[in-house]
XYZ file of N, CA and C in Angstrom:
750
model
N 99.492 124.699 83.705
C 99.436 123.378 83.079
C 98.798 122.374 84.045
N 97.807 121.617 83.597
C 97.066 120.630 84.553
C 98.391 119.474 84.447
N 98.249 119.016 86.430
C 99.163 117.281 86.191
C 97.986 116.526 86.068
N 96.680 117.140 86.373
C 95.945 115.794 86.414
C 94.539 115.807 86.125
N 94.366 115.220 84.911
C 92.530 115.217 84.687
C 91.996 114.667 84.730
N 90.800 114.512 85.322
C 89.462 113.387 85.446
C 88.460 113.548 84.617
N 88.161 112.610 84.040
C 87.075 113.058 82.948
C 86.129 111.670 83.043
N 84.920 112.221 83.334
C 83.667 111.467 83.392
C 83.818 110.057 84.135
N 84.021 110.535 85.569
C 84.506 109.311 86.946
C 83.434 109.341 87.452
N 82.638 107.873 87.013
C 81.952 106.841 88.248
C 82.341 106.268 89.125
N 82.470 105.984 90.574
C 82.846 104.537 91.019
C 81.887 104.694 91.728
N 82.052 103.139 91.793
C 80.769 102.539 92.472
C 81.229 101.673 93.869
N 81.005 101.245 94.826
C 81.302 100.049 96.093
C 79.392 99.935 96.202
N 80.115 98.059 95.085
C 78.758 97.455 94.761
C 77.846 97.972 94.400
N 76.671 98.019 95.023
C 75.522 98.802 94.428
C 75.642 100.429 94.911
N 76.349 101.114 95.373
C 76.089 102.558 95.594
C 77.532 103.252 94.684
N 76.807 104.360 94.812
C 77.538 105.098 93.849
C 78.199 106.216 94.424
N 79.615 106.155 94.635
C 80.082 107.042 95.281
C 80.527 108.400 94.777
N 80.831 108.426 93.637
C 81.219 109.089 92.907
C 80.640 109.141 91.515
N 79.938 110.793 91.318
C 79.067 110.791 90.083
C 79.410 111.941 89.140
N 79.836 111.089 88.126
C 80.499 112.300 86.889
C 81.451 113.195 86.805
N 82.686 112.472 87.727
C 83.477 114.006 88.030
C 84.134 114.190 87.271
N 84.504 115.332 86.453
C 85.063 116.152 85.847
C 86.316 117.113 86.317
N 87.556 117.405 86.534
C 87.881 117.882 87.203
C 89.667 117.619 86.612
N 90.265 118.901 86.546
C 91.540 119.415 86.366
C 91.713 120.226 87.181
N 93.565 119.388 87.673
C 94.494 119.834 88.544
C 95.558 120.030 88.345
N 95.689 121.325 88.706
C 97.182 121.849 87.852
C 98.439 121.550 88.604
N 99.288 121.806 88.095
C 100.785 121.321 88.450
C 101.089 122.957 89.892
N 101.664 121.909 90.303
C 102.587 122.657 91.517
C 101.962 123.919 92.182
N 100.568 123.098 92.287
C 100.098 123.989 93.189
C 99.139 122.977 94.351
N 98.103 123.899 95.211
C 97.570 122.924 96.265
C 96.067 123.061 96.014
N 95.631 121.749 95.681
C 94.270 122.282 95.354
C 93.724 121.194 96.968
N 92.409 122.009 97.364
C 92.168 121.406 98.651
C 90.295 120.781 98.128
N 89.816 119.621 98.908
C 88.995 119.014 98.766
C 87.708 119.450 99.906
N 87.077 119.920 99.730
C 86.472 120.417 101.304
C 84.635 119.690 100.531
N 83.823 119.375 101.687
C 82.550 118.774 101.789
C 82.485 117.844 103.164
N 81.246 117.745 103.722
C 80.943 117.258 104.808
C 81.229 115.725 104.442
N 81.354 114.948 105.698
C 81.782 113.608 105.227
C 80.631 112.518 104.742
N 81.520 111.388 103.944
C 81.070 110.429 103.100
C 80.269 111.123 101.780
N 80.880 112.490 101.245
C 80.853 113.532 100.242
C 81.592 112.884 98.959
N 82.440 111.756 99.461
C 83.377 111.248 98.252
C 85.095 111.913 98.075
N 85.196 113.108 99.165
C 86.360 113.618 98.770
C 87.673 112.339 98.901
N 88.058 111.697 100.196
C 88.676 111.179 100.057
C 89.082 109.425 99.002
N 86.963 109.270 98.458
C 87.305 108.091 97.626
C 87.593 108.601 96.130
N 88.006 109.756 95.926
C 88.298 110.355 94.135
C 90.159 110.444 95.258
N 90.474 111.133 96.073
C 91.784 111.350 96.818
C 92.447 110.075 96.371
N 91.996 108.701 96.488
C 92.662 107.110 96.890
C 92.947 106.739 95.478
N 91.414 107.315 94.718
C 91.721 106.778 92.923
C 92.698 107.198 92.508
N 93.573 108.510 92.841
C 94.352 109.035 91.880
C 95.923 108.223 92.188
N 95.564 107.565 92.844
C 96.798 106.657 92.889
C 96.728 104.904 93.324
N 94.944 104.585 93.113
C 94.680 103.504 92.840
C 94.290 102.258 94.024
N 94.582 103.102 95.232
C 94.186 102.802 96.495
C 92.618 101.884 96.660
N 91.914 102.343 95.662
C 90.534 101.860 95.919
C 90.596 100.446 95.271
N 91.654 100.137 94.574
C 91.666 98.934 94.219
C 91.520 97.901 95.475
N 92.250 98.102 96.403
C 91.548 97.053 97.502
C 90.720 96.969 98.058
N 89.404 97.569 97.118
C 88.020 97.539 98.160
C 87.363 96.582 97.950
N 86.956 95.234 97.963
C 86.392 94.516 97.322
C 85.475 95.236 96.754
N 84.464 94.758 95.642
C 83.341 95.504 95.001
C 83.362 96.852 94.269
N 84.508 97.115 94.382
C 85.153 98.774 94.194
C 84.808 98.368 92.272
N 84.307 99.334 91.840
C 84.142 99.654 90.262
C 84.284 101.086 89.707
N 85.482 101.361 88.718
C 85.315 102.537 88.387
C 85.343 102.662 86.991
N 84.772 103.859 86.523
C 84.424 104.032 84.768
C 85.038 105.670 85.021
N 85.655 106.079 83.497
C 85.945 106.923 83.050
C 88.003 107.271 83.044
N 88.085 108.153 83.316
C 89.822 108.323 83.021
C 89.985 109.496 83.971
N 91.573 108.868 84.793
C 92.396 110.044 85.594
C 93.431 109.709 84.779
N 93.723 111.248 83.944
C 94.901 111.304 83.301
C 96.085 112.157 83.690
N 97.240 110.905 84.164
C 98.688 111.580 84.832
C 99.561 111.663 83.915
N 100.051 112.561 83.599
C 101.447 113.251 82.477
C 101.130 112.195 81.249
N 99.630 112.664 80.618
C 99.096 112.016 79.429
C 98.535 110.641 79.626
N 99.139 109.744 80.676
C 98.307 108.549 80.979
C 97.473 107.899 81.706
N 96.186 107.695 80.887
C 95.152 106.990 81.720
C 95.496 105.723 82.609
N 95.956 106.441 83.897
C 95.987 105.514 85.214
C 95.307 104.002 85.278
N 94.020 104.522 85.004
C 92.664 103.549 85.356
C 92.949 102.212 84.193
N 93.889 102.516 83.531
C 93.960 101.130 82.234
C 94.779 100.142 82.931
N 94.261 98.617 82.774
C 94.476 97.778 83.058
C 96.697 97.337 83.255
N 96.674 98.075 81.725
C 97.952 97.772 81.837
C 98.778 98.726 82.579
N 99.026 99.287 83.710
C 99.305 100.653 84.428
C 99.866 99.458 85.638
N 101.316 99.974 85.384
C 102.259 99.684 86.852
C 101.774 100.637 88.199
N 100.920 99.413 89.040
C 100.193 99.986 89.798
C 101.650 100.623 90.667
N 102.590 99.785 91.128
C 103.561 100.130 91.950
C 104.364 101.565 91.494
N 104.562 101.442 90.261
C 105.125 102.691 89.452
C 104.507 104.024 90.267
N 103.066 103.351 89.723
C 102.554 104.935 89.803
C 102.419 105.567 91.184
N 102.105 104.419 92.305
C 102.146 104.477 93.703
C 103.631 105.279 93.968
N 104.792 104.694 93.270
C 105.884 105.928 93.515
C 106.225 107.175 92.787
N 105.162 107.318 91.869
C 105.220 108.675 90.815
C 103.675 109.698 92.069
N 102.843 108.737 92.726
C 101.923 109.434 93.830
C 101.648 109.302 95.233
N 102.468 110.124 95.893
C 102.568 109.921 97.302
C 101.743 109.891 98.094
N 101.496 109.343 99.228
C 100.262 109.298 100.005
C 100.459 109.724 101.363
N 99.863 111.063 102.412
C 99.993 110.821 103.429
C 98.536 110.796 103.988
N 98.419 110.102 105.222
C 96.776 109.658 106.069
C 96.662 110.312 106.888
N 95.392 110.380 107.294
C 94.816 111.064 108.758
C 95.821 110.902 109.448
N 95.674 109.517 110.599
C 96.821 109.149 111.244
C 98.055 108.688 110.816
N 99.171 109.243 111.522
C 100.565 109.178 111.151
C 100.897 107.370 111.599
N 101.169 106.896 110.309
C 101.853 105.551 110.190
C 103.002 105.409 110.133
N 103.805 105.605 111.046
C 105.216 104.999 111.123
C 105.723 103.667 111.102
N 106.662 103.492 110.208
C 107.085 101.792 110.470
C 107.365 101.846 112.147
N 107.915 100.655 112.631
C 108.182 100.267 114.149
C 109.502 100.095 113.636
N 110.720 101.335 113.167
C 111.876 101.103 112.761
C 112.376 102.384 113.565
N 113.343 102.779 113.253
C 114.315 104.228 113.583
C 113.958 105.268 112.461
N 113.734 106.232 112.415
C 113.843 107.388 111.964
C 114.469 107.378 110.339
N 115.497 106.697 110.327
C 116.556 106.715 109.459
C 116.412 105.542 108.441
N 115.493 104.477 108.834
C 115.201 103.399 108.096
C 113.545 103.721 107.661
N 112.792 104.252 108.528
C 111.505 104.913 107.635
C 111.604 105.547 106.302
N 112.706 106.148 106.440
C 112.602 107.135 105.039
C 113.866 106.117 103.993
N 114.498 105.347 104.672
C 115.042 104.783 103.364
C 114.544 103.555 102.811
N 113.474 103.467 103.704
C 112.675 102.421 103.185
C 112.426 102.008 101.796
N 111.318 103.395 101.142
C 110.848 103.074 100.004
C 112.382 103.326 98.655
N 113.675 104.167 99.057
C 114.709 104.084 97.955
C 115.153 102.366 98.005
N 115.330 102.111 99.132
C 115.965 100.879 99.206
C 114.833 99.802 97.959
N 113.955 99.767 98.849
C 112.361 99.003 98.064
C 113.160 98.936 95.918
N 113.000 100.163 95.894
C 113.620 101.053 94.717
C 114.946 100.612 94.154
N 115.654 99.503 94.569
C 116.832 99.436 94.174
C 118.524 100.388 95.091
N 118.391 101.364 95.685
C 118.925 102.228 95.982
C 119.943 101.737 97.344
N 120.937 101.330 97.868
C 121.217 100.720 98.765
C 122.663 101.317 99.093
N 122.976 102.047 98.348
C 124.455 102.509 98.979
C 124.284 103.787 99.690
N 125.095 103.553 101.154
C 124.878 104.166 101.967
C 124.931 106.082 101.971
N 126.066 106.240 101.265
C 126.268 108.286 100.842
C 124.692 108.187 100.002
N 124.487 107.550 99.111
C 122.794 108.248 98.652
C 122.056 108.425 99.340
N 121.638 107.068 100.133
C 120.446 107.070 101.026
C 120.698 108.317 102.181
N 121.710 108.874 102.324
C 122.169 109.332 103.526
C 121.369 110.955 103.086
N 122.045 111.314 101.958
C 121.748 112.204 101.054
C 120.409 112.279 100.786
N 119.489 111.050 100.932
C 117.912 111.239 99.969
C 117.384 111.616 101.631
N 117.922 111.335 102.904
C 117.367 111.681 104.136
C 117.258 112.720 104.525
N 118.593 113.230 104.426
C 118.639 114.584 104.769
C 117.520 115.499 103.371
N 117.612 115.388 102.166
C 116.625 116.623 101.411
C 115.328 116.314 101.957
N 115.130 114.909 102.138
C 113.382 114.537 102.461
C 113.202 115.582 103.925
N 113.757 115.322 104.970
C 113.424 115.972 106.122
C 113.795 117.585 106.103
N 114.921 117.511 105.273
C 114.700 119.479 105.194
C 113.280 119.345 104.493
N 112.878 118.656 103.224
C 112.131 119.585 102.444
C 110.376 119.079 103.841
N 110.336 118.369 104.731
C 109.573 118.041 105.420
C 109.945 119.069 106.845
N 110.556 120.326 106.541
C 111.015 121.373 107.595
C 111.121 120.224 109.014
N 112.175 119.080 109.287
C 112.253 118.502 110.511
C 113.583 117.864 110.316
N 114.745 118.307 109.593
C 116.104 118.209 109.620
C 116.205 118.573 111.052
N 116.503 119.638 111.217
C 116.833 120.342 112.567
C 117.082 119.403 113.915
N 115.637 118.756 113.795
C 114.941 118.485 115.302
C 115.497 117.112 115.085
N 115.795 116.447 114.152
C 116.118 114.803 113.739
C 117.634 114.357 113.463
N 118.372 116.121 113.032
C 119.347 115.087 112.400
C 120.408 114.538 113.440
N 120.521 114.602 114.850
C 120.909 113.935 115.609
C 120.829 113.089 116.427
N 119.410 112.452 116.126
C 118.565 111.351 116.236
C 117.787 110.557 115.408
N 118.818 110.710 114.259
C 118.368 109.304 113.201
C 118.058 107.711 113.641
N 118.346 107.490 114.606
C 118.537 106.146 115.176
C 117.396 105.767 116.096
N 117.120 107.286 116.322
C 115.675 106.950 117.261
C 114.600 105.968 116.888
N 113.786 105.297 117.566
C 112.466 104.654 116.938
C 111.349 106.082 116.572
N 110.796 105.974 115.364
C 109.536 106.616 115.338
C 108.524 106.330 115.990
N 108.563 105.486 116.802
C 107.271 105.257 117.396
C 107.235 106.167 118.533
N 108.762 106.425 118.920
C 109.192 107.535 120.294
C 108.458 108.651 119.891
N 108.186 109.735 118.721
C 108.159 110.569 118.335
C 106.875 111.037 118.948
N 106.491 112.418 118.920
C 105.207 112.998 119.002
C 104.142 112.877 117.418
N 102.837 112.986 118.047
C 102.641 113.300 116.867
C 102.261 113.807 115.741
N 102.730 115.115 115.924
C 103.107 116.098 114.680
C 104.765 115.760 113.903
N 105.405 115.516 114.957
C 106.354 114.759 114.704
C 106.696 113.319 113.608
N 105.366 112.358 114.167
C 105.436 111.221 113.206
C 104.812 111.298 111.972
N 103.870 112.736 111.530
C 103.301 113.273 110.472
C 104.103 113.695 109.651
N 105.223 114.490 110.546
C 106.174 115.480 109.364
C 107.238 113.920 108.862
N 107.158 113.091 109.513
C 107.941 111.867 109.174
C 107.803 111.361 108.287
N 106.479 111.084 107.928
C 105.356 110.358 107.167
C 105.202 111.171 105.795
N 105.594 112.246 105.645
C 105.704 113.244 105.006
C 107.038 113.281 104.059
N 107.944 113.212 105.172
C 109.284 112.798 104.712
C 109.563 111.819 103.910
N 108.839 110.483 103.970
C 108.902 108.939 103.952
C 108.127 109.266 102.212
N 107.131 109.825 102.669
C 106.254 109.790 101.477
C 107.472 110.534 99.874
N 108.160 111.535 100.631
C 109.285 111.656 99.554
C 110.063 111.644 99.100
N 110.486 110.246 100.023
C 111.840 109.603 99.124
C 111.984 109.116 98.685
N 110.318 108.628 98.036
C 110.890 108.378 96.811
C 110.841 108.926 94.954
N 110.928 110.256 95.471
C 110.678 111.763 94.790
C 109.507 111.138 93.490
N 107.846 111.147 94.159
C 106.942 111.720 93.522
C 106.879 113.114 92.950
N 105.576 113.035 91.841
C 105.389 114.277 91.420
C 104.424 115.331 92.135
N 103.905 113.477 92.635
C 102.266 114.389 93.185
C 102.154 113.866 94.537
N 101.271 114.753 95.216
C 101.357 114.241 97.292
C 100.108 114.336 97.231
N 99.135 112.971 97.665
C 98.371 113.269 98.051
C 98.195 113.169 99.725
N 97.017 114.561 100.404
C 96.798 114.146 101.299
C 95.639 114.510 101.963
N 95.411 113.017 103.374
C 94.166 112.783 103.654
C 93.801 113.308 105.002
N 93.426 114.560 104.916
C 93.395 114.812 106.886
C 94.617 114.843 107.316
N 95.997 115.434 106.748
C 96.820 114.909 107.482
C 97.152 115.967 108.642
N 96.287 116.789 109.217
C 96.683 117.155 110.411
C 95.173 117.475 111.984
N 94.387 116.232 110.512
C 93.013 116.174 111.855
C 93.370 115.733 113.228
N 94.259 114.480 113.648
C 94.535 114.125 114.499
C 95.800 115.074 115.229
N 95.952 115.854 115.085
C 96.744 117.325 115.561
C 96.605 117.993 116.285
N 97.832 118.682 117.273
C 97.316 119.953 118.170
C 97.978 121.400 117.065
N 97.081 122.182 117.533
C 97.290 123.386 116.601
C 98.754 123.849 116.175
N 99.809 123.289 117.093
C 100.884 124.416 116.776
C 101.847 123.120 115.834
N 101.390 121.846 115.834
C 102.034 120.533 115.189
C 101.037 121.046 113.668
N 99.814 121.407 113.523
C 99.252 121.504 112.299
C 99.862 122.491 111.432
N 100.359 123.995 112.478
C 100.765 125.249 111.346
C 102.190 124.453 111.414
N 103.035 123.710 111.802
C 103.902 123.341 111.006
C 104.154 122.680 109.577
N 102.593 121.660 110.206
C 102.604 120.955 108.252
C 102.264 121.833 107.224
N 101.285 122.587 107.927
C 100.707 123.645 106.720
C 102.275 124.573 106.596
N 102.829 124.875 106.884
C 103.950 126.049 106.463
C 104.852 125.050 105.516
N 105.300 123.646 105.809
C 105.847 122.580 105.241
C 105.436 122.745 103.649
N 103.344 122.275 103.829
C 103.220 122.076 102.303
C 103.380 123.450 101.376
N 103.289 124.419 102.049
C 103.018 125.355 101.208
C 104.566 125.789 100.436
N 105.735 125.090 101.358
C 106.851 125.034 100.469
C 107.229 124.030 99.516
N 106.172 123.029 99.929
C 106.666 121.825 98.718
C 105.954 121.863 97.591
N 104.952 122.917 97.706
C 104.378 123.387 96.287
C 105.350 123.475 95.128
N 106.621 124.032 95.419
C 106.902 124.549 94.381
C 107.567 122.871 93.972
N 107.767 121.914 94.611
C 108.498 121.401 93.760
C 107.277 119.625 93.535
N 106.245 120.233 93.978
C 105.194 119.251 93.701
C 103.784 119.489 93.942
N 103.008 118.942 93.093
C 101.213 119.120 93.082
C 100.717 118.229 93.784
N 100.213 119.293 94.864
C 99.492 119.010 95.901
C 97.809 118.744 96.154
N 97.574 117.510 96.160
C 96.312 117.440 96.720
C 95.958 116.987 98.116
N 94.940 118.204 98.788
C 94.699 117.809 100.108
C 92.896 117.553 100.360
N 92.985 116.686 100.889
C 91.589 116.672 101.700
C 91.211 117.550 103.393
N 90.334 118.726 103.047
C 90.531 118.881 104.724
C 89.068 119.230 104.892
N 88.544 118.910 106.418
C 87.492 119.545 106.681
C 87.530 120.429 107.925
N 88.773 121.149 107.351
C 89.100 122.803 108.320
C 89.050 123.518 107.252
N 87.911 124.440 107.225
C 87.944 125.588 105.970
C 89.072 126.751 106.068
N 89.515 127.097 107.271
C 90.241 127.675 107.612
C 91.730 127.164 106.742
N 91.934 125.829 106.853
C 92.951 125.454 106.948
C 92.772 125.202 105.123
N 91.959 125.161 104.431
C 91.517 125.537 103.132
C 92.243 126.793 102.895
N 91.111 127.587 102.954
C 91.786 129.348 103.052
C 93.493 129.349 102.898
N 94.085 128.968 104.065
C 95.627 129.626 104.708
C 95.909 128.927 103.636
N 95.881 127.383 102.658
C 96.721 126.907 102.021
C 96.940 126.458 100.899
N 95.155 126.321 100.411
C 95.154 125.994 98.920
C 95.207 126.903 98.065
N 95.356 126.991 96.758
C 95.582 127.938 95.605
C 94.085 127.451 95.390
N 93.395 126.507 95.067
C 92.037 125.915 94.413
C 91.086 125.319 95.279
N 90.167 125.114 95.364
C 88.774 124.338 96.404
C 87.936 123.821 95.313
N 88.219 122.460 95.679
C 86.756 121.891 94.956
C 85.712 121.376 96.191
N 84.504 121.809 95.854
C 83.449 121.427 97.128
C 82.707 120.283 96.575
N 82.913 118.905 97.110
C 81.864 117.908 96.685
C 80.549 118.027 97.852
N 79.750 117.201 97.851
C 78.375 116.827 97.988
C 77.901 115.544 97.522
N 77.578 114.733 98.404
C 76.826 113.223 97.818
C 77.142 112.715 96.280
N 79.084 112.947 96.556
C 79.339 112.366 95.597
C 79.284 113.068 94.255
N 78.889 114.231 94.663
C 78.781 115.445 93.009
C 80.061 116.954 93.305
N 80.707 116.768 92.449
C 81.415 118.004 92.566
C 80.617 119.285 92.275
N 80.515 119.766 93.532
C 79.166 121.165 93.477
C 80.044 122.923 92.514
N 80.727 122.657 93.154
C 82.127 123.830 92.643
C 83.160 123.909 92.761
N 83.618 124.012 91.689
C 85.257 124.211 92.018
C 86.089 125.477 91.489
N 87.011 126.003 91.973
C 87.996 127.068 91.060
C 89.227 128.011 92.666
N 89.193 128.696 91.971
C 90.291 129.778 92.946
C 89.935 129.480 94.361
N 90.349 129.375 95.280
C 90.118 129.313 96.948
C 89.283 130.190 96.869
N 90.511 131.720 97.247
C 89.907 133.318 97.194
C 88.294 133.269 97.129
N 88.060 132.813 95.724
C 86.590 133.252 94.475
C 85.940 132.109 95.507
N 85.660 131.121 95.956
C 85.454 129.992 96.262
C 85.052 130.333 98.044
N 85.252 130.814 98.624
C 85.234 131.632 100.320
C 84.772 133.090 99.933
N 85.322 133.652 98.679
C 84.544 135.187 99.212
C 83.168 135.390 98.043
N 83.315 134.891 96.812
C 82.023 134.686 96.183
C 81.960 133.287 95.672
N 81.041 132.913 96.386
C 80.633 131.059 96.404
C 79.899 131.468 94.984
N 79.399 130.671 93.802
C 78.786 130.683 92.698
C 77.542 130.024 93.089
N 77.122 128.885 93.526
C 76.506 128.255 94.163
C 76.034 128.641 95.532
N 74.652 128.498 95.811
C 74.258 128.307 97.250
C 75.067 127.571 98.262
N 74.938 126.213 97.823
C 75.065 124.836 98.675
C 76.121 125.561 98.930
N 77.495 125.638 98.092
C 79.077 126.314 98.771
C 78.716 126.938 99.469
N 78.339 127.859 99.653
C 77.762 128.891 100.449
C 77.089 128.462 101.547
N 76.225 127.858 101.486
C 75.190 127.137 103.237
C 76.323 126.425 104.051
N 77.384 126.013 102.975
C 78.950 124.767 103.321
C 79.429 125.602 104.273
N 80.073 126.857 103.479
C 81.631 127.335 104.172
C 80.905 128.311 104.940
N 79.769 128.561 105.367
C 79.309 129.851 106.189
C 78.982 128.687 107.330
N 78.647 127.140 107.816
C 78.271 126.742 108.409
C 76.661 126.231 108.891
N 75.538 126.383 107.803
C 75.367 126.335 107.515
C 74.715 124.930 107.612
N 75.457 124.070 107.104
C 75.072 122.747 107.230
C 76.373 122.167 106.803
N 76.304 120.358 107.172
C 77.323 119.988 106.583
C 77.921 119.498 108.001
């Protein structure tokens, strides 16, 4: 079952066109990954699906991203709603300048949510399901800013789900990483699949491969191919995929 379809997406920043005609269904509770060399457009279709590009000045978009039947892109759309029905994590890990324990109850509180056994409760599932219970739960009080950071990623991660979205998007979130902080996030998302649809942006093909179920390959703003990872790395349909993930260019 698709959570999410795009059907016939322009946007524009002012006169250029960043994004041309995309077409494109994403299914539920799985990880579909975004791979193309940069300023390709992956991460400005990543920001639309939860409306991010609205603060670009000049930002213009035409056509429909449709989430559990509703066109996002319509005027009347609780931007905030949907910002907590679509999670966001970034390249770099943004921690508030708070403790550990107030990062993640941030957005329930935001939410109405303020009695202490819930919030206590929405901390602990966020950081198990962000595999960093363990290492935290006797340093809730800490500042995040103390943290390492693979550490302030899996945080950011955490933060991003408490306030139980459907969908995660994410942007690079382990470019700024040392290898053994990255196979933690990657082992992380590949368990939160099951209980949410995952979109990632990466430009580690590798890190494609180990984790997505799907690859879509853009190009100057054109979605060149998309479908199965597997089909997608071992028979490209297209050249360009092919000149992409062999190295090639890009």
């Amino acid at each position: 079952m698709n959570k999410i379809e795009i059907k016939d997406l322009n946007l524009y920043y002012s006169d250029f066109q960043a994004l041309k005609n995309i077409n494109l269904n994403i299914p539920e509770k799985e990880i579909t990954a975004f791979i193309g060399p940069s300023g390709c457009g992956k991460s400005t279709l990543l920001k639309s699906i939860n409306r991010m590009n609205d603060m670009v000045a000049g930002c213009k978009i035409q056509g429909q991203i449709i989430i559990n039947g509703k066109n996002i892109l319509n005027k009347n759309t609780d931007v905030n709603l949907l910002r907590k029905n679509v999670g966001m994590v970034f390249q770099k890990p943004n921690p508030f300048p708070m403790s550990i324990y107030d990062n993640i109850a941030y957005g329930p509180r935001t939410h109405g949510i303020k009695k202490r056994s819930e919030l206590d409760q929405i901390i602990e599932n966020c950081l198990r399901d962000a595999a960093i219970w363990d290492e935290f739960k006797d340093n809730l009080k800490k500042s995040a800013l103390e943290l390492s950071g693979g550490q302030q990623q899996r945080l950011c991660i955490a933060r991003a789900l408490a306030v139980q979205p459907d969908i995660l998007l994410m942007d690079e979130p382990t470019s700024a990483l040392d290898p053994i902080s990255t196979s933690k996030i990657e082992d992380s998302v590949l368990e939160l699949k099951e209980k949410y649809t995952i979109v990632i942006v990466t430009h580690n093909m590798q890190q494609a491969v180990r984790i997505s179920d799907r690859t879509v390959f853009f190009l100057l703003g054109e979605i060149i191919e998309s479908g199965k990872t597997e089909e997608i790395f071992s028979r490209p349909s297209n050249k360009k995929t092919e000149d992409y993930i062999t190295g090639r260019f890009g």
